[in-house]
Amino acid sequence: MTPAATRNSWATRILAVLAKEFVQLTRDKLTYAMILMIPVVQLLLFGYAINNEPRHLPTAVLVQDNSTLARSTLASFVNTQFFDITHEAHSVEELDMLLREGKVQFALTIPGDFSRRVARGDGAQVLLEADATDPSATGAAVAAASGMPAQALSHDLPGGLAYRSPQPAPFEVVVHRRYNPESITAYNIVPGLLGVILSMTLVMMTALSVTRETERGTMESLLATPAQPIEVMIGKLAPYVMVGLLQTVVILVMASVLFQVPMEGGWIALILGVLMFITGSLALGFLISTVARTQLQAMQMSFFYMLPSILLSGFMFPFRGMPDWAQAIGQAIPVTHFLRVVRGALLKGEGLATLWPSHVALGIFVCVVTALAMLRYRRTLD
């Protein structure tokens, strides 16, 4: 055989194998879709949704001094573009409740003697309380508020009061970082890891376990038994419930011992949230296994679920820093609500009375995913 014929023969074989792989790839539509969708989703999320310097954060105010200077001070906070006044409290208790329940990121108090102290140069102060459970969400806003007083009232101190503007600053912003006064990042990240780790392990483990049985043919033997879909589902998932509970205990112990994460209470709300989230994650893994035909597909679908769960739940990036459409997607992700339960219980000591909206969201997630998984499994039986 001549060298030219040899080159043509190996080139032909390579092209044949290449054509075969392309044909196989187009037949595996799920894998093909994942290959195209994952980089697109990553690009859109990182390009549009992620923001490490959130602005227009919800702020509650308690104004005890109805004066021009007080109104100008409020306007100065708004003009920084970091604060949006969404609630007007009528008492200190109401202001504290709004901050504790997470309805606002900041609570601003202007005392009743504010104008008089500004006029006298008597150390006027306003109190800015920040929900510092996520230090990255409040750092830039606090810095802007601290530097704002020097120019805040420059147009409101004419004539005899002009000597109070702009140096020294006519008032001081006293900042209280609630729930994480030292702005320790671990207090926010470590509790959040509980949701991410449970999702990664339980969803993927369940999906791969059931799909492996399908690939090996042992699922056919299971389908031939008189077991009902819900019975099969419970039997398959029960061991992983124990795995999830063990992971939870290990993470919480390590969080307390190694990172000194505060454990303020809220244990009933936390335990209920953990049980619901574990159940929902396992049901989701079971649902994925009814769709995937191979373990590779199961892993790809699990990763496709994990990507927005990590990026849009508030685990890595401030939730309120995302645009409205990204927050709407994040609200539909169960990890978002589970993180609120974990952080609210551990860092704020919140109970069921405060965290019930997140529990309701987790309950809906469990019911919907379980129903879909059983429906898909029944179709497999048929």
C-alpha angles and dihedrals in degrees: 000000000000121000090248091054090048092052091048092050097052091042089053092050092049091049090049092052090044092052090047092053092050091050091049091048093053090049091055093066095171094056090043091052092049091051090055100037103046096063091042091052092046092051094049095046097046093040101046111012106043118085124162093189106054119196136190092042116182111260133186120208134201108195113189095168114065097197140122091254091053092050091048090051091053090049090052091055091050092047091061085069090224096094129057114185104226102156135037110203123205098201141024089249092055091048091051091048093053091052095044094050091051095242090127135027095212138029117203123195123191108190125225095250094051098111094043092051092047090052092049095041086236100150100277114199140188122200120230114188117192131197093232098178084114106038093188090061095056106029099089093042093051091049091051092048093050092055096041103081095071091072102018098099100026091121096042102056105071130153115359092008095051090096087071092062134111103340122069099024111258092228142006130237109223109203123205114188103207124209093004108039095169093049092235108179093207090066088065102033101044097055088044090055088067091069094042095048094047090049095047096047104035099041094044096040093051094044093049094043096054094039090051089058090051092051093048094046096240090116089069090061089050091050090052092060122092090243115131120235093252090049092052090047094051092046093050096045103039096083091051091053087064090047090053093048091049090050090050093053093047093049094047093048092049091046090055099040102037103029101024091229108182116254101201097167133251089139098156091053090045095049092047091049092049093050092048093046094048091049093048093047092051092047089051090052089050090050091051090051091056090056102038118078097193137032089246090058091047091053092047093051091047090052091048088057093045096052098069090034090063098038103038103034097076093254099117103012132035109273094214091051091069123091119261095261091053091048089051090055090045091054088059092054114092093213089066093060094040091054089052090053094048096044093040093051098042102036101031103024091234120168138200093289090066103028098046094108090061091047090052090052091050090048091053089049092052094048096046096045093044092050092049092047093052091045092052091046091052089053089053089052091052 
